[in-house]
Coordinates of N, CA and C in Angstrom, one line a residue:
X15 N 23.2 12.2 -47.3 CA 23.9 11.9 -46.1 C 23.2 12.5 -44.9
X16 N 22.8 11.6 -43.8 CA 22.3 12.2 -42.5 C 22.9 13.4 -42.1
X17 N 22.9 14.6 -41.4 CA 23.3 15.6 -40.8 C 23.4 15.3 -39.2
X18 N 22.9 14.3 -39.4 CA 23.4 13.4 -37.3 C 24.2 13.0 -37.1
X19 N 25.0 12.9 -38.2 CA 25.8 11.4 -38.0 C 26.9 12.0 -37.0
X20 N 27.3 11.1 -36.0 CA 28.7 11.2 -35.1 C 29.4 9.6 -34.6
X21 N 29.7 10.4 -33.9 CA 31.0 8.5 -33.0 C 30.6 8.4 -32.0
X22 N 29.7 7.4 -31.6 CA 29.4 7.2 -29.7 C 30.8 7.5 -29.3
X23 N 30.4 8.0 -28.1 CA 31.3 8.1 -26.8 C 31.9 6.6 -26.4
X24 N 30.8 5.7 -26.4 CA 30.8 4.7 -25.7 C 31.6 3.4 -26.5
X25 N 31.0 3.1 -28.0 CA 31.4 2.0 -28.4 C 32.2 2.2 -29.9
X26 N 32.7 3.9 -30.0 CA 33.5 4.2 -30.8 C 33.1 3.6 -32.4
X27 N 31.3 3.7 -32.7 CA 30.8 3.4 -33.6 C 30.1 4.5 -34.5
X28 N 30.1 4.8 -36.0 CA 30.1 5.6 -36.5 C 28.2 6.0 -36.4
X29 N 27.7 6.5 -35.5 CA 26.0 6.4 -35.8 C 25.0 7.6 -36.7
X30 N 24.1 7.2 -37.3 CA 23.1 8.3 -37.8 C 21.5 8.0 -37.6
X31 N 21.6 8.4 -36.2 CA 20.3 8.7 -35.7 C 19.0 9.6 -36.3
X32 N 18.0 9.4 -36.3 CA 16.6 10.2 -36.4 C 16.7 11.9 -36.5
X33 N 17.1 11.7 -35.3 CA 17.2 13.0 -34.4 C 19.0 13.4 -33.7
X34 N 18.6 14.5 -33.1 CA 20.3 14.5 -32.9 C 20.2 14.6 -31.9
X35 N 22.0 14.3 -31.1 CA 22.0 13.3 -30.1 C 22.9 14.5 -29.8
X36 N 22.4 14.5 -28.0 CA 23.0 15.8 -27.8 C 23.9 14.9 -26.6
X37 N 23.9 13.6 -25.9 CA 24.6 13.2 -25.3 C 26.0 12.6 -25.5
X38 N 26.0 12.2 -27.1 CA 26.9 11.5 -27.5 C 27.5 9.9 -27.6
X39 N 26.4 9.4 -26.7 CA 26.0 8.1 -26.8 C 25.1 7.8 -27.8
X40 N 25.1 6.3 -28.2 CA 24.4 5.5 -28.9 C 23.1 5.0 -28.3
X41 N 21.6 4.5 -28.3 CA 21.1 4.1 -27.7 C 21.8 3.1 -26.7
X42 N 22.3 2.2 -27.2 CA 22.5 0.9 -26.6 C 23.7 1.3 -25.7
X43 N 24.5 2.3 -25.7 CA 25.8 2.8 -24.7 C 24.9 3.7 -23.8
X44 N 24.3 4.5 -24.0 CA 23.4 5.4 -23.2 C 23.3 5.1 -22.1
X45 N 22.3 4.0 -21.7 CA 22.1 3.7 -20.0 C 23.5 2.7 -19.4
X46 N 24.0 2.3 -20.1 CA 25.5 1.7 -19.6 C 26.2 2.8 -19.4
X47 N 26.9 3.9 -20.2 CA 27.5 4.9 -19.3 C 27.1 5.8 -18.9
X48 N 25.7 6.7 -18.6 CA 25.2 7.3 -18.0 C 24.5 7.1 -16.8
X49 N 24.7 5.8 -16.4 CA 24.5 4.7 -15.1 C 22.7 5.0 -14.9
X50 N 21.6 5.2 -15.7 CA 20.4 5.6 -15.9 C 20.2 4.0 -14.7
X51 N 19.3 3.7 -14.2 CA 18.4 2.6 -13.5 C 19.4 2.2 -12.3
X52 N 20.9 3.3 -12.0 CA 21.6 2.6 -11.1 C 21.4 3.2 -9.5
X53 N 21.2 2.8 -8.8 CA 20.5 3.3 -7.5 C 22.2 3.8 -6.9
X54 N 21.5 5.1 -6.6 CA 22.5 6.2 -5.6 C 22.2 5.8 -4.3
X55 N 23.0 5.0 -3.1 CA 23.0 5.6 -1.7 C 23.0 6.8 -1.4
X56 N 23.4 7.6 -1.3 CA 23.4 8.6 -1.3 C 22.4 9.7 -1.2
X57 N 21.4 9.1 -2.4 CA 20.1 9.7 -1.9 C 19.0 8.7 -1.4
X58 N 19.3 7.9 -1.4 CA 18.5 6.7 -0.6 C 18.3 6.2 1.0
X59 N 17.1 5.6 1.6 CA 17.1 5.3 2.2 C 16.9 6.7 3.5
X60 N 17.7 6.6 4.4 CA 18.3 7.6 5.5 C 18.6 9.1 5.0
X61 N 19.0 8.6 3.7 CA 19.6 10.0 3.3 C 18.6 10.6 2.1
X62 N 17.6 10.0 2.2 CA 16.3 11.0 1.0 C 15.4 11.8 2.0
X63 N 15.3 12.8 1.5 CA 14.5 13.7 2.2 C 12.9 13.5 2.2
X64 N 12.7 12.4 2.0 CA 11.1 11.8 1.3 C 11.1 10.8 2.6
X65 N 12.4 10.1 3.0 CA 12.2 8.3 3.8 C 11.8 8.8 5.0
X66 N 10.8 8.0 5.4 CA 10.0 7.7 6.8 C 9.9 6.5 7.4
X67 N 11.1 6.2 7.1 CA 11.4 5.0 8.2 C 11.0 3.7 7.6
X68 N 11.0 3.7 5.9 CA 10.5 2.1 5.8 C 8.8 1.6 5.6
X69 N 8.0 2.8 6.1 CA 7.2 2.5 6.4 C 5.7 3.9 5.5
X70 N 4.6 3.4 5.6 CA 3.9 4.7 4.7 C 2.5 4.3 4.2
X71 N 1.6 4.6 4.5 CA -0.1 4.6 4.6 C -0.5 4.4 3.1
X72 N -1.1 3.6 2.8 CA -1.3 3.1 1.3 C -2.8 3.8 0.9
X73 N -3.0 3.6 -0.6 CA -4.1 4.1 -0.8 C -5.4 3.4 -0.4
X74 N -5.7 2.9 0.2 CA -6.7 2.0 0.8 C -6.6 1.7 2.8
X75 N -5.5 3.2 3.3 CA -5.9 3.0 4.6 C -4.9 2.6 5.4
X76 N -4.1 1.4 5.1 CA -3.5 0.6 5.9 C -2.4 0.9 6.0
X77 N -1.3 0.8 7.0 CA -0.1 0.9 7.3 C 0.6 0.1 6.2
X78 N 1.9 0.3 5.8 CA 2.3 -0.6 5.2 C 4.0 0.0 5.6
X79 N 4.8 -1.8 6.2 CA 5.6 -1.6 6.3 C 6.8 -2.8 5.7
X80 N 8.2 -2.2 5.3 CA 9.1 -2.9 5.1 C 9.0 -4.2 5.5
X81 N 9.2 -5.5 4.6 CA 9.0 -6.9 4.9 C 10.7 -6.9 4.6
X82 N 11.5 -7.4 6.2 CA 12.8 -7.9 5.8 C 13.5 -8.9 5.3
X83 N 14.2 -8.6 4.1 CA 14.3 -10.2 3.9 C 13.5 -10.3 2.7
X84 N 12.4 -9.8 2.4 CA 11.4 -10.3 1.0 C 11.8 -9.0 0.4
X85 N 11.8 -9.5 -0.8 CA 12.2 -8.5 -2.0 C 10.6 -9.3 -3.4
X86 N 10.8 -7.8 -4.4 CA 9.9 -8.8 -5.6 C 11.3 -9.0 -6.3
X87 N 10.5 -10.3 -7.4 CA 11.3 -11.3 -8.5 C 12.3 -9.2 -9.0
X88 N 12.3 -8.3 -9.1 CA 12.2 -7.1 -10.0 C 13.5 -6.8 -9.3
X89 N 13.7 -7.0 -7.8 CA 14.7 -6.6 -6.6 C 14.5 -6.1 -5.9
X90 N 13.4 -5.2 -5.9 CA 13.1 -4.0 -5.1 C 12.6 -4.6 -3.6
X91 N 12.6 -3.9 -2.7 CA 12.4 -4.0 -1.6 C 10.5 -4.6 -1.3
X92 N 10.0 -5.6 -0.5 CA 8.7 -5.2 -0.9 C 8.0 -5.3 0.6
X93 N 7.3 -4.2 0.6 CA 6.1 -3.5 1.9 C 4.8 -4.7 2.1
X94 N 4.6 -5.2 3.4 CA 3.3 -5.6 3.2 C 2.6 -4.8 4.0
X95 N 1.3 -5.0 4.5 CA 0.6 -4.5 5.9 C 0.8 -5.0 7.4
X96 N 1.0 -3.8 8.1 CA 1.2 -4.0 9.0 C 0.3 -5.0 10.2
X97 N -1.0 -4.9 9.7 CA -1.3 -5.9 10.6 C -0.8 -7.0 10.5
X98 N -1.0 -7.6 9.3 CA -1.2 -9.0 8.7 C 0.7 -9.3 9.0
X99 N 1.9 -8.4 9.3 CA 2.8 -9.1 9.7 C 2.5 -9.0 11.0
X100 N 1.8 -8.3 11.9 CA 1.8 -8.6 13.7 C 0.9 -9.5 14.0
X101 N -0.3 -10.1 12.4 CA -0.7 -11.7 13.1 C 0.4 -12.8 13.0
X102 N 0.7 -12.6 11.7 CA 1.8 -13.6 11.5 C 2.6 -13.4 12.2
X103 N 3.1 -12.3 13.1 CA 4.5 -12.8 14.0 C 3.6 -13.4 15.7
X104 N 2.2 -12.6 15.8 CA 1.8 -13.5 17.1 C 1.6 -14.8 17.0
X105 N 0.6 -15.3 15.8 CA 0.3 -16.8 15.6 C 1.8 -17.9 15.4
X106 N 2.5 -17.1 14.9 CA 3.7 -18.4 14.2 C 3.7 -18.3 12.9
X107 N 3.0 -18.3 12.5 CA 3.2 -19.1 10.8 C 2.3 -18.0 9.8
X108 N 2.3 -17.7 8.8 CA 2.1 -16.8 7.3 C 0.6 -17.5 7.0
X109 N 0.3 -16.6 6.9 CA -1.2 -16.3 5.9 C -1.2 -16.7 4.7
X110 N -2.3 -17.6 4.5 CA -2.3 -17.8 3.0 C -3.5 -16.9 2.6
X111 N -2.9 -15.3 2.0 CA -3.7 -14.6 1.3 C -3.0 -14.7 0.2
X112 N -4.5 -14.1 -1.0 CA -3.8 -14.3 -2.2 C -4.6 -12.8 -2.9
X113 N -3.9 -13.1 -4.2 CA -4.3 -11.7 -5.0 C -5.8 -11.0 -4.8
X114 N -5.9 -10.0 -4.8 CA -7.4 -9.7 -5.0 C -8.8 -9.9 -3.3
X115 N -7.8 -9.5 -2.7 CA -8.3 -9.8 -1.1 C -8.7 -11.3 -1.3
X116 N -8.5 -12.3 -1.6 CA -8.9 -13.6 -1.1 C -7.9 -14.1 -0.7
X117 N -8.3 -15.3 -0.3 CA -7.7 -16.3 0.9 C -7.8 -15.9 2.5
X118 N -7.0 -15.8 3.3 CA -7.0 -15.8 4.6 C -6.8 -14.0 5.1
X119 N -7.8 -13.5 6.3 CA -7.8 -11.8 5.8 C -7.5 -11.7 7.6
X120 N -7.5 -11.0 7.8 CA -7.4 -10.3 9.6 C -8.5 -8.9 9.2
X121 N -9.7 -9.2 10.4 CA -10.5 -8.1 10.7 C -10.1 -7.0 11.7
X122 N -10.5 -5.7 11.5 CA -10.3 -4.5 12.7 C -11.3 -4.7 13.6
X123 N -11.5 -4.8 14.5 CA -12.2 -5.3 15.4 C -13.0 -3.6 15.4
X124 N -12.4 -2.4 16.2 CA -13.2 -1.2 15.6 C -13.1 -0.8 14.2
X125 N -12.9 -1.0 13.4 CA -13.1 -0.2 12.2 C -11.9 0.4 11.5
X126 N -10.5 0.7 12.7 CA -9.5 1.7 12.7 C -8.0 1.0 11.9
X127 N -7.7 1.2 10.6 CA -7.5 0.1 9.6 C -5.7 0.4 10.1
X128 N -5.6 1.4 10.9 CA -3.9 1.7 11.9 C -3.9 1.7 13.1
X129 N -4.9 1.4 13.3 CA -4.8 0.0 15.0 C -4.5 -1.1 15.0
X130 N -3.0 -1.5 14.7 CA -2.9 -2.7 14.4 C -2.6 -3.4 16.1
X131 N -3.5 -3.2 17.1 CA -3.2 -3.6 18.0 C -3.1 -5.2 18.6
X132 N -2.8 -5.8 19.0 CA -3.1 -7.7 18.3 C -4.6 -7.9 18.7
X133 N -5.2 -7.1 19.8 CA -6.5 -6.9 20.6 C -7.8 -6.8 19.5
X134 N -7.3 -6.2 18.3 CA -7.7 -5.1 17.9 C -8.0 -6.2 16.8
X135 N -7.6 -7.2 16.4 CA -7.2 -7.7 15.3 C -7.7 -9.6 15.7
X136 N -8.9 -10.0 14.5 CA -9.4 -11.0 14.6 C -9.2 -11.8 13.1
X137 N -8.3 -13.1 13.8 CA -8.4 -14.1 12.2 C -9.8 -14.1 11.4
X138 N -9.6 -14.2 10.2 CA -10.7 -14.3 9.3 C -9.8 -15.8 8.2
X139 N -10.5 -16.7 8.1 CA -10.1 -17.7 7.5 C -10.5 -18.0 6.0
X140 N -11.3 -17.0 5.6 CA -12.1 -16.9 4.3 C -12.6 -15.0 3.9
X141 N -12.8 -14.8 3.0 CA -13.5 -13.4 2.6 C -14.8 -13.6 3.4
X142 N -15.5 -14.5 2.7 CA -17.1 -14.8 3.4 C -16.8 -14.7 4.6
X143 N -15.9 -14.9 5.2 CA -16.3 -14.9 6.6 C -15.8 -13.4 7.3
X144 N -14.9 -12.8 7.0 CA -14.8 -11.0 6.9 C -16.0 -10.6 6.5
X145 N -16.4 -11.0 5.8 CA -17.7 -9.9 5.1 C -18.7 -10.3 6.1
X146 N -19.0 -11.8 6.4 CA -20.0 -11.9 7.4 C -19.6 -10.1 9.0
X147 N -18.3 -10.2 9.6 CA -18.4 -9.3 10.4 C -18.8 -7.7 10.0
X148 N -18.3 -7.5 8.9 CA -19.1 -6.2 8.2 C -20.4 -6.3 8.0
X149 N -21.1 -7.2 8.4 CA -22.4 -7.2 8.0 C -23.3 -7.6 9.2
X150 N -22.7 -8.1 10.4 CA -22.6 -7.9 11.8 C -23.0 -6.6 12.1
X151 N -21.7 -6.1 12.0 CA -21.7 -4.3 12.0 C -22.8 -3.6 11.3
X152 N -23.2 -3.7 10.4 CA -24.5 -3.2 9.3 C -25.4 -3.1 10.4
X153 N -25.9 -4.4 10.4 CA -27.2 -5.3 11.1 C -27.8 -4.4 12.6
X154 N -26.5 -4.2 13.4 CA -26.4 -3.6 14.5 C -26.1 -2.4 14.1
X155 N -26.3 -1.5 13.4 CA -26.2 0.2 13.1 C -27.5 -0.1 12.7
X156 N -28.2 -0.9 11.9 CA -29.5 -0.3 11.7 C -30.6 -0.2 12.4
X157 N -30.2 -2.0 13.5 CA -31.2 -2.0 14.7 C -31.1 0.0 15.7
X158 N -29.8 -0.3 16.1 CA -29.7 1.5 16.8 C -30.8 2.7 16.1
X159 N -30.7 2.9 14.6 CA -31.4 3.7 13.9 C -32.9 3.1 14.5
X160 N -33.2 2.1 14.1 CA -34.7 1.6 14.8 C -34.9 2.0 15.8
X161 N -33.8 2.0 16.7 CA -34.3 2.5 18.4 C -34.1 4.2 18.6
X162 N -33.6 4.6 17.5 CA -33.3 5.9 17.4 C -32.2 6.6 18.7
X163 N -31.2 5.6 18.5 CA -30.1 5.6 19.6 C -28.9 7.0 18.2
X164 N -29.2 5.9 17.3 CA -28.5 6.8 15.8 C -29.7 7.4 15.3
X165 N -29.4 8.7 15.2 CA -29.9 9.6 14.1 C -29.6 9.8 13.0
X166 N -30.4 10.1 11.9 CA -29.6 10.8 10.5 C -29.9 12.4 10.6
X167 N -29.2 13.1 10.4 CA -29.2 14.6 10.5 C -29.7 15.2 9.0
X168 N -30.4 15.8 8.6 CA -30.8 15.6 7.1 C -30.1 17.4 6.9
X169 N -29.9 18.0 7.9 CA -29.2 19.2 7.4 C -27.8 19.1 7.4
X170 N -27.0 17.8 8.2 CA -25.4 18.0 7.7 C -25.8 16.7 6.6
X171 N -26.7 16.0 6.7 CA -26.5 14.8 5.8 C -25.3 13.8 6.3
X172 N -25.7 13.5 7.8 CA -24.8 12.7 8.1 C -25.3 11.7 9.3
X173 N -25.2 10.6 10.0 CA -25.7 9.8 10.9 C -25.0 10.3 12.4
X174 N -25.3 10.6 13.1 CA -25.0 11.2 14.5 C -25.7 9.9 15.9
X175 N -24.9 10.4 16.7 CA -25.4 9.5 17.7 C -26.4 10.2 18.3
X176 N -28.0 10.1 19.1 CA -28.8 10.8 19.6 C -28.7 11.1 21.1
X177 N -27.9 11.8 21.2 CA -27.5 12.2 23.1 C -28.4 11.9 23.8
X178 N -29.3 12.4 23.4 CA -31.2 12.6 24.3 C -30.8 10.9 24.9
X179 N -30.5 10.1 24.0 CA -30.6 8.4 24.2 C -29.9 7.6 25.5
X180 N -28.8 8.6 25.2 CA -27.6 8.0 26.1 C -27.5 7.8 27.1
X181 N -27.7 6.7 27.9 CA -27.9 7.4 29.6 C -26.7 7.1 30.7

């Protein structure tokens, strides 16, 4: 005879578990009455000591804020980037981007990937054609190094602009 054996709490069924059950539930009663996956108000939203408004800098740079209204298939709330909703709310109509940076992209005009300024922010209608302005950018940092407007600093190990140049 098992030395586990007891009576769920929950479905008043005789069980003999593995291991012993220090809650009193059954597996299958467990997350039903211990409300396990049930979202507290309470600590949510306004009232978590973590929330910043909806909104929060992702690992790759970009703002990323609350999309109202879109949820994933899962329920959960779901964040896009902030530029890419302040093209789509200036232009009218949604971007066809798709998984894996392709489809339709918005460029930083400087470089500054939380300047989502509309100024700031140029349609790109393809990847190739983003990558063509990153490579704009290249093209013209290397010409400057040619005219030695940019310097490389070999004791910080870093490219600096050459004051002497500036006028």
């Amino acid at each position: 005879m098992n030395k586990y054996n007891f009576i769920c709490k929950g479905c008043n069924k005789k069980k003999s578990p593995t291991k012993p059950n220090k809650s009193g539930f059954c597996v299958k009663c467990f997350s039903i009455e211990t409300q396990t996956g049930i979202k507290r108000p309470q600590f949510s939203r306004e009232n978590s000591k973590r929330w910043k408004g909806g909104e929060y800098v992702s690992t790759d740079g970009y703002k990323m804020v609350k999309a109202e209204g879109e949820t994933h298939p899962s329920g959960r709330q779901k964040y896009k980037k902030e530029h890419i909703l302040i093209y789509e709310k200036f232009s009218g109509e949604e971007l066809k981007t798709q998984a894996g940076n392709m489809g339709q992209q918005i460029h930083h005009i400087d470089g500054d990937k939380l300047n989502n300024n509309i100024e700031n922010l140029v349609f790109c209608e393809n990847t190739r054609e983003h990558r063509n302005f990153h490579c704009q950018l290249e093209e013209i940092a290397l010409q400057l190094v040619r005219e030695n407007i940019i310097i490389f600093d070999k004791k910080d190990n870093k490219y600096k602009i050459n004051e002497s140049r500036i006028t």
